[in-house]
mmCIF entry with sequence, helices, sheets and N, C-alpha, C, O atoms, coordinates in Angstrom:
data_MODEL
# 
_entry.id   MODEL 
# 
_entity.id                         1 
_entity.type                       polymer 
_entity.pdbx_number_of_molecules   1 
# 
_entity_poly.entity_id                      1 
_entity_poly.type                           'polypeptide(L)' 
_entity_poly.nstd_linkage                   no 
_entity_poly.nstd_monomer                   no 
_entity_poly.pdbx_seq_one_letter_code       
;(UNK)(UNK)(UNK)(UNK)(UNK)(UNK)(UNK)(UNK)(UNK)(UNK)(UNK)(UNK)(UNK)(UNK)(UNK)(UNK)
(UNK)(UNK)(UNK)(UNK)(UNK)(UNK)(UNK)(UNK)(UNK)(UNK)(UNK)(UNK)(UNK)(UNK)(UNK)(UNK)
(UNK)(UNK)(UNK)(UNK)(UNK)(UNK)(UNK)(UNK)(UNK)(UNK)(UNK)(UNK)(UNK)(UNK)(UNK)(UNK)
(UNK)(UNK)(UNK)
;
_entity_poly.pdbx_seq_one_letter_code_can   XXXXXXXXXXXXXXXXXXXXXXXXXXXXXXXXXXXXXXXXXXXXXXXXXXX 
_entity_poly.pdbx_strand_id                 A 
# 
loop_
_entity_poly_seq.entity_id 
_entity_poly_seq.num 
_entity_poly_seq.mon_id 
_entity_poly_seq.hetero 
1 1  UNK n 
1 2  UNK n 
1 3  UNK n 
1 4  UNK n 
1 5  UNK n 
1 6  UNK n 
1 7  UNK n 
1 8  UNK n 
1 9  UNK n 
1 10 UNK n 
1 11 UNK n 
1 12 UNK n 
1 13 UNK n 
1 14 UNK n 
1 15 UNK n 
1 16 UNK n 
1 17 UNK n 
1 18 UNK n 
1 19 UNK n 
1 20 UNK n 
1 21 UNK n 
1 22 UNK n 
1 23 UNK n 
1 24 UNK n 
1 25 UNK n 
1 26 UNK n 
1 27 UNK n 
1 28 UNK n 
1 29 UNK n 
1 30 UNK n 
1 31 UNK n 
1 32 UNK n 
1 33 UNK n 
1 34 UNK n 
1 35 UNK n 
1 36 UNK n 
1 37 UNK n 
1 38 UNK n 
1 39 UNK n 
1 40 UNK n 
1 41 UNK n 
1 42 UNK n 
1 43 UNK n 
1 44 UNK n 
1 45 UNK n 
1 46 UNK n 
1 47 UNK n 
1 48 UNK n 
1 49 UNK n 
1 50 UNK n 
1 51 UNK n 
# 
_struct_asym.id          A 
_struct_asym.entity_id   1 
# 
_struct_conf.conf_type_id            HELX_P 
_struct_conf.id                      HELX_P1 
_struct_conf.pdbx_PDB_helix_id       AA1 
_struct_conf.beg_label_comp_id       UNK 
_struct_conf.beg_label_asym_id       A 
_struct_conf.beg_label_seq_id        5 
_struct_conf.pdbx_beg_PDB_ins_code   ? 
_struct_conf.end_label_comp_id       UNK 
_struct_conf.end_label_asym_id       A 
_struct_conf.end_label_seq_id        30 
_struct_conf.pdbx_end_PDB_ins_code   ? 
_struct_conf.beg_auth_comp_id        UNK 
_struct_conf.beg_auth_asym_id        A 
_struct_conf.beg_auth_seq_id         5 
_struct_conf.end_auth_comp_id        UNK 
_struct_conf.end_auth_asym_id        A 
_struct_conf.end_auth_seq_id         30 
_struct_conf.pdbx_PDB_helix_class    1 
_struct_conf.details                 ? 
_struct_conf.pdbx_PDB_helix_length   26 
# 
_struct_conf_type.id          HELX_P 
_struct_conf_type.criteria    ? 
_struct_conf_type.reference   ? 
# 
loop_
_atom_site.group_PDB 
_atom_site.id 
_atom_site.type_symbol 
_atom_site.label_atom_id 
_atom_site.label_alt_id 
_atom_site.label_comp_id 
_atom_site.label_asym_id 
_atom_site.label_entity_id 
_atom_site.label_seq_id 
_atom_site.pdbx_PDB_ins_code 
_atom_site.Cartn_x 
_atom_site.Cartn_y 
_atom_site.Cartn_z 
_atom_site.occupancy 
_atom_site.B_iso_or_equiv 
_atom_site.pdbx_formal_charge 
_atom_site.auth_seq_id 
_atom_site.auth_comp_id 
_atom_site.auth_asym_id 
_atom_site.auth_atom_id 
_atom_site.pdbx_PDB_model_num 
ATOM 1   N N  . UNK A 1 1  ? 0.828  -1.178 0.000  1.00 0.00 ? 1  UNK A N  1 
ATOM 2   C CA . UNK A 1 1  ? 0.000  0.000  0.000  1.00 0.00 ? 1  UNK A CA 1 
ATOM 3   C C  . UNK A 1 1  ? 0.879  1.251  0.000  1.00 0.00 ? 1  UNK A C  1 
ATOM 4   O O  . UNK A 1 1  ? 1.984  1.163  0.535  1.00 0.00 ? 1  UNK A O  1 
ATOM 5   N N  . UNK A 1 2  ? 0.505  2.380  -0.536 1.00 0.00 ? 2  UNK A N  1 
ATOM 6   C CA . UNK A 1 2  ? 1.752  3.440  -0.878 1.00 0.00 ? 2  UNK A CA 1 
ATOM 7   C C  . UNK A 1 2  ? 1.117  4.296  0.122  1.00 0.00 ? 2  UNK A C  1 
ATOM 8   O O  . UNK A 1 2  ? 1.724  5.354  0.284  1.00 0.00 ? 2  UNK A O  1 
ATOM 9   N N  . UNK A 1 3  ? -0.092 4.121  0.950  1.00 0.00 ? 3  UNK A N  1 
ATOM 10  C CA . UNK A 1 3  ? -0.092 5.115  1.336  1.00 0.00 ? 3  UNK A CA 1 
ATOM 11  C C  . UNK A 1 3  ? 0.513  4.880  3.291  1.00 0.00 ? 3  UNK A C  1 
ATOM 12  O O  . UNK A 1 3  ? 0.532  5.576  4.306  1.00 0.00 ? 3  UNK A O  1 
ATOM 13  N N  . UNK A 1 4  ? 0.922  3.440  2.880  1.00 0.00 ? 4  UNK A N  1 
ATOM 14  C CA . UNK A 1 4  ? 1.671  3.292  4.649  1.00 0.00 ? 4  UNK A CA 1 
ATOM 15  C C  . UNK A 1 4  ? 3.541  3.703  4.177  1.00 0.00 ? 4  UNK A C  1 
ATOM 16  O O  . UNK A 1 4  ? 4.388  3.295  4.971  1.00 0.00 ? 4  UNK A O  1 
ATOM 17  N N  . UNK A 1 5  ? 4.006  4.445  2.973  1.00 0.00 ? 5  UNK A N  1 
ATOM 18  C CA . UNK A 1 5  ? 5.076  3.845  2.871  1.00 0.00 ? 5  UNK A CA 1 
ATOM 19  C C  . UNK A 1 5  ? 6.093  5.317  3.842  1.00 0.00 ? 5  UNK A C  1 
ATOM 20  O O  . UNK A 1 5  ? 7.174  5.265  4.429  1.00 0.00 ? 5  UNK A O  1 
ATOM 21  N N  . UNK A 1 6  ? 4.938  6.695  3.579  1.00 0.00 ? 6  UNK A N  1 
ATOM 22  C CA . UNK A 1 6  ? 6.097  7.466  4.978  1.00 0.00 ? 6  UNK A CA 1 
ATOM 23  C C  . UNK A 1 6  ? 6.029  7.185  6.203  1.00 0.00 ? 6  UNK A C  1 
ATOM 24  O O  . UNK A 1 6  ? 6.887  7.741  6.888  1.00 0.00 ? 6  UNK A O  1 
ATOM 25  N N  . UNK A 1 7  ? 5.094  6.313  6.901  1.00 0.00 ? 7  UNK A N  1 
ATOM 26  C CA . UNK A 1 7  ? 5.556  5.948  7.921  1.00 0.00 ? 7  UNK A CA 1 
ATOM 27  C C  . UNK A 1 7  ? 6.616  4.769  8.007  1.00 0.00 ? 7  UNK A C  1 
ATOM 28  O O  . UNK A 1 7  ? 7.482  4.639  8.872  1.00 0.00 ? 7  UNK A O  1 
ATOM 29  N N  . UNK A 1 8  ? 6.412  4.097  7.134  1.00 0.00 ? 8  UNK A N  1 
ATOM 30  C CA . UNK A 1 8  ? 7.707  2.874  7.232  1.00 0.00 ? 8  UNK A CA 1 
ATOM 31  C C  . UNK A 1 8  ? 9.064  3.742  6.937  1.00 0.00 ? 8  UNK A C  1 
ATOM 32  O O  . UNK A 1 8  ? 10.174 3.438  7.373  1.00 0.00 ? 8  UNK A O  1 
ATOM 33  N N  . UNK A 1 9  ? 8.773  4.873  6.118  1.00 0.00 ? 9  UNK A N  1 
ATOM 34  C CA . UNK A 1 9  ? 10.497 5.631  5.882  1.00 0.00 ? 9  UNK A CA 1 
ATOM 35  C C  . UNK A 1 9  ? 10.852 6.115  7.310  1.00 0.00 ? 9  UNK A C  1 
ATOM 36  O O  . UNK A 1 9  ? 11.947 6.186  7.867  1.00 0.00 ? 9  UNK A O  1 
ATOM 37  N N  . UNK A 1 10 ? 9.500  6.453  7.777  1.00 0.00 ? 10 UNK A N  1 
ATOM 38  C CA . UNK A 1 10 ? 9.996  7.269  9.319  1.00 0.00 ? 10 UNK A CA 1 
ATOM 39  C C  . UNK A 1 10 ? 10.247 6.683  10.406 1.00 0.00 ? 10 UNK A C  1 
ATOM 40  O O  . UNK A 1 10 ? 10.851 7.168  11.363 1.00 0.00 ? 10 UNK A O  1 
ATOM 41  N N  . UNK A 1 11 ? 9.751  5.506  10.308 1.00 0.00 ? 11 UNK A N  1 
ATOM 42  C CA . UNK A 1 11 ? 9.979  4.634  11.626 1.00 0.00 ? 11 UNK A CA 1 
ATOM 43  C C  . UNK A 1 11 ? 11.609 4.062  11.266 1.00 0.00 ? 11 UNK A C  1 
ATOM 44  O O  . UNK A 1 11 ? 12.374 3.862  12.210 1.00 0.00 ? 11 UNK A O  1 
ATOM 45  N N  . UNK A 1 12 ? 12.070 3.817  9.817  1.00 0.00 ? 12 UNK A N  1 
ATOM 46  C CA . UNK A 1 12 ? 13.288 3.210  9.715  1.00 0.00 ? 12 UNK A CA 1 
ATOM 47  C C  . UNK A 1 12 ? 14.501 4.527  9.601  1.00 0.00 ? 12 UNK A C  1 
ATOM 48  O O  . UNK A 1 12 ? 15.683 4.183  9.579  1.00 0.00 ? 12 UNK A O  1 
ATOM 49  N N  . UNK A 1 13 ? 14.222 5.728  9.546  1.00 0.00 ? 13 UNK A N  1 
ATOM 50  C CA . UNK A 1 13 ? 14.647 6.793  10.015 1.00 0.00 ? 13 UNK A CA 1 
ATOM 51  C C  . UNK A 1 13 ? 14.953 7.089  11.693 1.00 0.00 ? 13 UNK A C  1 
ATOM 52  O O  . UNK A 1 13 ? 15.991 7.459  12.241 1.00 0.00 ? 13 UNK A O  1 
ATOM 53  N N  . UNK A 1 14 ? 13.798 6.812  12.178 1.00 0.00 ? 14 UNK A N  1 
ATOM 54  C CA . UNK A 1 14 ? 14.308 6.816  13.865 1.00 0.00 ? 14 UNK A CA 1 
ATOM 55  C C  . UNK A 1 14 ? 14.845 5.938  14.284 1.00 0.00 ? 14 UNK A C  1 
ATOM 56  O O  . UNK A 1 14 ? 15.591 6.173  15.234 1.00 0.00 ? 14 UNK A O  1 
ATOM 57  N N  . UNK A 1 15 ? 14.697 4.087  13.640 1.00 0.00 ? 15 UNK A N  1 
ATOM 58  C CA . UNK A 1 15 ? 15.545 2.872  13.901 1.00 0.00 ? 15 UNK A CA 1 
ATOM 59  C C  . UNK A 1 15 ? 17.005 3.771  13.612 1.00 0.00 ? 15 UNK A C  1 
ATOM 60  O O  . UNK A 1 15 ? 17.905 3.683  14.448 1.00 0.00 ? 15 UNK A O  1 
ATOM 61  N N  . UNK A 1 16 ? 17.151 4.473  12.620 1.00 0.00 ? 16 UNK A N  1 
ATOM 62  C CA . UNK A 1 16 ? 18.388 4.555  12.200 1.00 0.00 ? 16 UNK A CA 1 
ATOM 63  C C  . UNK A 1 16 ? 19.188 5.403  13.740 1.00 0.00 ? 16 UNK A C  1 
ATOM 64  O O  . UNK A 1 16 ? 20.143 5.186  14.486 1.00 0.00 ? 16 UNK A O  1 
ATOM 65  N N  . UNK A 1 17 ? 17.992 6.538  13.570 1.00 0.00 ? 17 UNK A N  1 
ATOM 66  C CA . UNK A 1 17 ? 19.119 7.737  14.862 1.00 0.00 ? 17 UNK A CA 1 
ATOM 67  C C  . UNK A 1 17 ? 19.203 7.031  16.135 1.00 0.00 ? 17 UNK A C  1 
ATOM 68  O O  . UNK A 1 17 ? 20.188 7.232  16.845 1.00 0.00 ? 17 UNK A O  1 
ATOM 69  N N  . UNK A 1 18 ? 17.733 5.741  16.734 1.00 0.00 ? 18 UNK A N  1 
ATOM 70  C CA . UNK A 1 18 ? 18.230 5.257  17.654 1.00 0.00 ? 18 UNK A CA 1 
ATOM 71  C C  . UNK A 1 18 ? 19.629 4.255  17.292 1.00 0.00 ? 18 UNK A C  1 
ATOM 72  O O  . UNK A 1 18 ? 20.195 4.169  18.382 1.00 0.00 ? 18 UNK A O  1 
ATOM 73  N N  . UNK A 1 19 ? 20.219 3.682  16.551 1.00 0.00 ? 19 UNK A N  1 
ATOM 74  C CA . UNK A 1 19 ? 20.989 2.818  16.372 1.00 0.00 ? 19 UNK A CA 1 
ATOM 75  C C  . UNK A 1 19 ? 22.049 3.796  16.587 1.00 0.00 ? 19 UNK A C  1 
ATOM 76  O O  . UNK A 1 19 ? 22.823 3.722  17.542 1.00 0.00 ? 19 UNK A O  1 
ATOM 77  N N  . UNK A 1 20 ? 22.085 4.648  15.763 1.00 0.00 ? 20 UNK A N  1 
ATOM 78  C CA . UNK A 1 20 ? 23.617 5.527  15.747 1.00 0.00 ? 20 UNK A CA 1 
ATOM 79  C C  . UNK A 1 20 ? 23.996 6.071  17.160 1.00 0.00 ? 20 UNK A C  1 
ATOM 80  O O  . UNK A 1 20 ? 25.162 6.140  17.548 1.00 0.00 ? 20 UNK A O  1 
ATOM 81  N N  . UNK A 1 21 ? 22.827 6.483  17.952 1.00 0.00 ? 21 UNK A N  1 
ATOM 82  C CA . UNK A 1 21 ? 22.843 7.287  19.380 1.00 0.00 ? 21 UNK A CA 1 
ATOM 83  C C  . UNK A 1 21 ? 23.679 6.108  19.979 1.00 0.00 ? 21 UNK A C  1 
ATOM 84  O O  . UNK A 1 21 ? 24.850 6.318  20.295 1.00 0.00 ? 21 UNK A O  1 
ATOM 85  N N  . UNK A 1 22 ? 23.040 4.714  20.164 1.00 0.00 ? 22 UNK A N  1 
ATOM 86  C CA . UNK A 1 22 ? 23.326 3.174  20.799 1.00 0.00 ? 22 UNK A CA 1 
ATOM 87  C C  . UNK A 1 22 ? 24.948 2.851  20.927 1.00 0.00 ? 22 UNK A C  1 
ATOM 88  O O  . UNK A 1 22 ? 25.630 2.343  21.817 1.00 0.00 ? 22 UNK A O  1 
ATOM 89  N N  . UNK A 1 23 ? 25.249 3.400  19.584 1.00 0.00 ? 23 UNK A N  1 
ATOM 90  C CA . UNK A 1 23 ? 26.489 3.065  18.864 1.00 0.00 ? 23 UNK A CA 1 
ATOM 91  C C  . UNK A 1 23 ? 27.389 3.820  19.598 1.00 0.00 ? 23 UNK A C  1 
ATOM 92  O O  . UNK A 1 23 ? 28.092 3.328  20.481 1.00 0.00 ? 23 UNK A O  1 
ATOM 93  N N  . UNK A 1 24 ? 27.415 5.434  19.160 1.00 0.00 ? 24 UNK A N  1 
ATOM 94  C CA . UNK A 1 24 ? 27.934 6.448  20.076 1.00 0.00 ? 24 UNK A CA 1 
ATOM 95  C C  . UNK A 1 24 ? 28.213 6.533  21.637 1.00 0.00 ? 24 UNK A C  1 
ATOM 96  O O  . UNK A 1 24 ? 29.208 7.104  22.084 1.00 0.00 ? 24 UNK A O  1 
ATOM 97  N N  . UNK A 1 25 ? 27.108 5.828  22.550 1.00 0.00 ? 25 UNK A N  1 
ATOM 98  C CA . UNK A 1 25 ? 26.865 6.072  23.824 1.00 0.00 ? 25 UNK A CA 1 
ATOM 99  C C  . UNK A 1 25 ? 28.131 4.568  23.732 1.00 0.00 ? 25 UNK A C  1 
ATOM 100 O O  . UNK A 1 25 ? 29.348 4.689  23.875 1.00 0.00 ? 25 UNK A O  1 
ATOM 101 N N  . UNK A 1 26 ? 27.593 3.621  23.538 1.00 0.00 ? 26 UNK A N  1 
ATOM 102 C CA . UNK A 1 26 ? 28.355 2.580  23.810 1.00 0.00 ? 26 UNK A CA 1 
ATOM 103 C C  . UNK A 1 26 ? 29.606 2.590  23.574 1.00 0.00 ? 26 UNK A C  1 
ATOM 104 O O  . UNK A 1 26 ? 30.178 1.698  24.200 1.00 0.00 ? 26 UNK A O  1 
ATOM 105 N N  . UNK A 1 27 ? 30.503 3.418  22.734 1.00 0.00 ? 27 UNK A N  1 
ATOM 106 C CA . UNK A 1 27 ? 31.426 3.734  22.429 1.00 0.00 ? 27 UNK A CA 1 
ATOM 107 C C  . UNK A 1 27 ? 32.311 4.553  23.377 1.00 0.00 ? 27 UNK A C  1 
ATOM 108 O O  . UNK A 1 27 ? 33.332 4.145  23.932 1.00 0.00 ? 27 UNK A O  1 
ATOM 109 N N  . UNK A 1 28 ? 31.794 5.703  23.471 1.00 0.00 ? 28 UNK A N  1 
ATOM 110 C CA . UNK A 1 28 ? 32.228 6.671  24.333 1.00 0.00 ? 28 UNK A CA 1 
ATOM 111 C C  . UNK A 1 28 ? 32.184 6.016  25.479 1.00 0.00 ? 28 UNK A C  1 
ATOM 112 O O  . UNK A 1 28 ? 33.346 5.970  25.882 1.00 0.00 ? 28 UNK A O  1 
ATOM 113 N N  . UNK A 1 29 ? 31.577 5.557  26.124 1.00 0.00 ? 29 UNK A N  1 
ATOM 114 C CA . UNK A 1 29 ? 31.414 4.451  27.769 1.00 0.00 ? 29 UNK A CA 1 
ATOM 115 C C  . UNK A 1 29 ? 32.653 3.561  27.991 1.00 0.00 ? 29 UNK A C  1 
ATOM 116 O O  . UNK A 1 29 ? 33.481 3.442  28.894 1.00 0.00 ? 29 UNK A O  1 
ATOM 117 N N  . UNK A 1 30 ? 32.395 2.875  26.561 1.00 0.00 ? 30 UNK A N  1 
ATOM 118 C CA . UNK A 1 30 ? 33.257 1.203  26.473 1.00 0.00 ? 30 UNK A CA 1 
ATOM 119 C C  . UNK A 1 30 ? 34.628 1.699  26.279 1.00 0.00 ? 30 UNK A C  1 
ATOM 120 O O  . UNK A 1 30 ? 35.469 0.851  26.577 1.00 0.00 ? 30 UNK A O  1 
ATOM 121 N N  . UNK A 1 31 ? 35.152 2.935  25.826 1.00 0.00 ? 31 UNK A N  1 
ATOM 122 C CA . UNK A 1 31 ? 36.664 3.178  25.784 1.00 0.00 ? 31 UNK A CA 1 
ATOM 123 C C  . UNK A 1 31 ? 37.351 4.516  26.248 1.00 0.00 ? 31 UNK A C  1 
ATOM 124 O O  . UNK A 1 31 ? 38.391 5.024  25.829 1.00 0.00 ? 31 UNK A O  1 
ATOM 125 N N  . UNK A 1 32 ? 36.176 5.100  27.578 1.00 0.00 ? 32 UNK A N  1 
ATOM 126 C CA . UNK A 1 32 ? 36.851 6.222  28.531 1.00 0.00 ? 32 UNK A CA 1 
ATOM 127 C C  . UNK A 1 32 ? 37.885 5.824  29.302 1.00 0.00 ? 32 UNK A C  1 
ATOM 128 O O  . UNK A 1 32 ? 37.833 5.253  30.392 1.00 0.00 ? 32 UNK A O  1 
ATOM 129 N N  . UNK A 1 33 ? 39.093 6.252  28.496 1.00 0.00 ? 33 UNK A N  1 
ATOM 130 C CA . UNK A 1 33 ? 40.342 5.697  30.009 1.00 0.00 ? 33 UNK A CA 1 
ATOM 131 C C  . UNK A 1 33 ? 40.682 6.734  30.615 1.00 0.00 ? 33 UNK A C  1 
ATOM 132 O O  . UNK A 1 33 ? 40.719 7.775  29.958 1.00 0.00 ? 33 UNK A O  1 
ATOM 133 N N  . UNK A 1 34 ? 40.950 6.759  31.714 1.00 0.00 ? 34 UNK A N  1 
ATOM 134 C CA . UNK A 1 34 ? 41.881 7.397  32.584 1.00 0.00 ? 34 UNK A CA 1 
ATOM 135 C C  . UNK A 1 34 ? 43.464 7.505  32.638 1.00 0.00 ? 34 UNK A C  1 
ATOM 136 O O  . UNK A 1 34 ? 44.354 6.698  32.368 1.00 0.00 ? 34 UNK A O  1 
ATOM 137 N N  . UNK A 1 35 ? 43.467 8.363  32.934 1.00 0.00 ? 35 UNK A N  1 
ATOM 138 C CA . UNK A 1 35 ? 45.387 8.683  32.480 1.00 0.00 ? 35 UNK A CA 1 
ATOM 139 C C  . UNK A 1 35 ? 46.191 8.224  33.542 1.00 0.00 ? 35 UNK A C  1 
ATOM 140 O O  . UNK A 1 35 ? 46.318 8.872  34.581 1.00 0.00 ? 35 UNK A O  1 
ATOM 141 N N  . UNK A 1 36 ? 46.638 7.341  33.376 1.00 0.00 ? 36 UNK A N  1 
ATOM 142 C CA . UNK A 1 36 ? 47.883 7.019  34.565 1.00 0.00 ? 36 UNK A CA 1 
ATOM 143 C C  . UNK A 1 36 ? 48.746 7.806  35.403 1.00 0.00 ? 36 UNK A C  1 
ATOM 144 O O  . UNK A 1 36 ? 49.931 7.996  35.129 1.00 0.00 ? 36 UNK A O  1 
ATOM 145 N N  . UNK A 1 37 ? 48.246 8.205  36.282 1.00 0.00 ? 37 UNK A N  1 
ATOM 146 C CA . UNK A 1 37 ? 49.577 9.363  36.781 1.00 0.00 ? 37 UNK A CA 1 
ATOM 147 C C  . UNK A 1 37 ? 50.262 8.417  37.684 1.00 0.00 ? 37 UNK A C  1 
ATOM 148 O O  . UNK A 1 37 ? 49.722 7.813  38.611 1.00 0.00 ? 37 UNK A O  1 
ATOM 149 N N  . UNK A 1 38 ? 51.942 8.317  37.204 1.00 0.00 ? 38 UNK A N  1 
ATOM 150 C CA . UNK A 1 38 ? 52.670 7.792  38.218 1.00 0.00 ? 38 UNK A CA 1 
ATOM 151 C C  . UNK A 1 38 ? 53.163 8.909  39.118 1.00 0.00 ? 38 UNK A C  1 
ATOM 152 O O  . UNK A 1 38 ? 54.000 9.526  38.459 1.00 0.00 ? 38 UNK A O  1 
ATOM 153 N N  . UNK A 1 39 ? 53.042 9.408  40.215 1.00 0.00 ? 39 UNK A N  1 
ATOM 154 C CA . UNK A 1 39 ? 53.587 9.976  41.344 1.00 0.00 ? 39 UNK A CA 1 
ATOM 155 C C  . UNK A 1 39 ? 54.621 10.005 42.179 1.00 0.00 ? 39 UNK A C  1 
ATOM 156 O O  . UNK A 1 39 ? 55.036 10.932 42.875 1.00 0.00 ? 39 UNK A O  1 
ATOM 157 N N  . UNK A 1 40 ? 55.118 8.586  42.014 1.00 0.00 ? 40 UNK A N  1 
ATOM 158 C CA . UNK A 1 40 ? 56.288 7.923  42.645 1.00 0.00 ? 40 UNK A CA 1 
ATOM 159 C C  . UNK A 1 40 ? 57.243 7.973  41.708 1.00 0.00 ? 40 UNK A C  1 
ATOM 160 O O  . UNK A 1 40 ? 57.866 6.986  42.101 1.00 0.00 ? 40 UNK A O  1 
ATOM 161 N N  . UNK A 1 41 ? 57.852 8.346  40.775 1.00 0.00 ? 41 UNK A N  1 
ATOM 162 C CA . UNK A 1 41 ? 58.579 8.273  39.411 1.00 0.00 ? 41 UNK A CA 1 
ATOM 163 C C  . UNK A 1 41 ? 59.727 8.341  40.068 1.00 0.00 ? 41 UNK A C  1 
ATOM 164 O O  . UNK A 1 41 ? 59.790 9.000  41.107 1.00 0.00 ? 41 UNK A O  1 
ATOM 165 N N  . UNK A 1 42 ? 61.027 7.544  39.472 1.00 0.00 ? 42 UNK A N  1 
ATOM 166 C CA . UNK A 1 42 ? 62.655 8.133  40.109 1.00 0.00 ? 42 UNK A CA 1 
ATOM 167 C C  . UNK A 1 42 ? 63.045 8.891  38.917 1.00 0.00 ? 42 UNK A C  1 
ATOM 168 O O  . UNK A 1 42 ? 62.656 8.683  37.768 1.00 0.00 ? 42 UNK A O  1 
ATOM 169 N N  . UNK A 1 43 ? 63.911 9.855  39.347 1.00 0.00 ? 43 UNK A N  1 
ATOM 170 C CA . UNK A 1 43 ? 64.508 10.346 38.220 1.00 0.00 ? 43 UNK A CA 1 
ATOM 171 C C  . UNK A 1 43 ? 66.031 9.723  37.704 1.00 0.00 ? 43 UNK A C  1 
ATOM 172 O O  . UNK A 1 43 ? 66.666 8.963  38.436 1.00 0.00 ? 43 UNK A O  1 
ATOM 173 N N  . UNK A 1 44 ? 66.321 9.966  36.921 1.00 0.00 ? 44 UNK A N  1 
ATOM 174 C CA . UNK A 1 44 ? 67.316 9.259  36.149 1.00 0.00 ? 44 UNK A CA 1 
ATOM 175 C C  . UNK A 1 44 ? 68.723 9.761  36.573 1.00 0.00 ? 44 UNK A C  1 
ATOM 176 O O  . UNK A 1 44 ? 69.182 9.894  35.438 1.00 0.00 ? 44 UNK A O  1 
ATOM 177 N N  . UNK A 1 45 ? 69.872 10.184 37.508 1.00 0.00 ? 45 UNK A N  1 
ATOM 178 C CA . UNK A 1 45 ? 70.860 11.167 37.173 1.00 0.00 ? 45 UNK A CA 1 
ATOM 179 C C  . UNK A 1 45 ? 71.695 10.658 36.446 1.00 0.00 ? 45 UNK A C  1 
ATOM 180 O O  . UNK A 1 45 ? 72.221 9.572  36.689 1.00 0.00 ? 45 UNK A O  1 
ATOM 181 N N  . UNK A 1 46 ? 72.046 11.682 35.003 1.00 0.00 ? 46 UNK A N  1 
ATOM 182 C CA . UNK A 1 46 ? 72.514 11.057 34.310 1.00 0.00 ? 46 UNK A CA 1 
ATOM 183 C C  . UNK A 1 46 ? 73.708 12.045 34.922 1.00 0.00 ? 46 UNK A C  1 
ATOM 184 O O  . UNK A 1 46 ? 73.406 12.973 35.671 1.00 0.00 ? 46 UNK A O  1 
ATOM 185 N N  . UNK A 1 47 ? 75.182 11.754 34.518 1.00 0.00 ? 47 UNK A N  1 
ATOM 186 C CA . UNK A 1 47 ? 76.232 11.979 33.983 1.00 0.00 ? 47 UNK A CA 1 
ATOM 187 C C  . UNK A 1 47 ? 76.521 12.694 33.305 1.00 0.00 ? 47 UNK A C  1 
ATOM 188 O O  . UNK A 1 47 ? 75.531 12.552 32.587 1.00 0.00 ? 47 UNK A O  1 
ATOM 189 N N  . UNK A 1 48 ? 77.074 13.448 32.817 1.00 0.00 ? 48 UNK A N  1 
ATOM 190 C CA . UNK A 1 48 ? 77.891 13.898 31.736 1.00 0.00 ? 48 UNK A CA 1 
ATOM 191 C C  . UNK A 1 48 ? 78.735 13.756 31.867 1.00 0.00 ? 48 UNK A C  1 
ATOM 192 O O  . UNK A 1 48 ? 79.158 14.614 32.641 1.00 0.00 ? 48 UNK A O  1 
ATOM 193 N N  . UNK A 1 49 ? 79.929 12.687 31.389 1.00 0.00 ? 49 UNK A N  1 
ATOM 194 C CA . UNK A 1 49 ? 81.108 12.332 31.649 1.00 0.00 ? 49 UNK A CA 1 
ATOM 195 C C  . UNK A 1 49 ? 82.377 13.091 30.457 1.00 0.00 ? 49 UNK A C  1 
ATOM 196 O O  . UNK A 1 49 ? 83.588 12.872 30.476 1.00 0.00 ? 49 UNK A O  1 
ATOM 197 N N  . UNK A 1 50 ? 81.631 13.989 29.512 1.00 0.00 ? 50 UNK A N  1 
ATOM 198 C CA . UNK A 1 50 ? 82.265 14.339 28.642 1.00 0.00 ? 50 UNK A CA 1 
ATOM 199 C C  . UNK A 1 50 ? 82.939 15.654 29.022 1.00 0.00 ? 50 UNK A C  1 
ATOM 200 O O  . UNK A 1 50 ? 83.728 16.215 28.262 1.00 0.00 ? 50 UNK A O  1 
ATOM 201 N N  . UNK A 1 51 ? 82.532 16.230 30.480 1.00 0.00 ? 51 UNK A N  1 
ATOM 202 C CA . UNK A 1 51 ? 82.882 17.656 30.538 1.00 0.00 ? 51 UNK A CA 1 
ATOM 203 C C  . UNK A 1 51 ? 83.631 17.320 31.853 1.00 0.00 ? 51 UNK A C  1 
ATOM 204 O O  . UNK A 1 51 ? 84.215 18.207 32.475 1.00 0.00 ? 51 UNK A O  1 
# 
């Protein structure tokens, strides 16, 4: 029937933005890292044995 066919465009239009939102959220969630701060670090003394 042609006259159900803008709602089938529109409902597979909002399938679409909910999928992409799904995609995005799950993304951004599944790979927030946190930055390692080491605090305790030694420092290195190097030498200069050339001078």
């Amino acid at each position: 029937m042609p006259q159900m066919s803008p709602l089938n465009w529109m409902s597979l239009y909002i399938l679409f933005i909910f999928v992409f939102l799904i995609f995005n959220i799950i993304n951004y969630f599944l790979f927030l890292y946190s930055p390692n701060q080491n605090k305790n670090f030694k420092k290195k003394i190097l030498f200069n044995w050339k001078w």
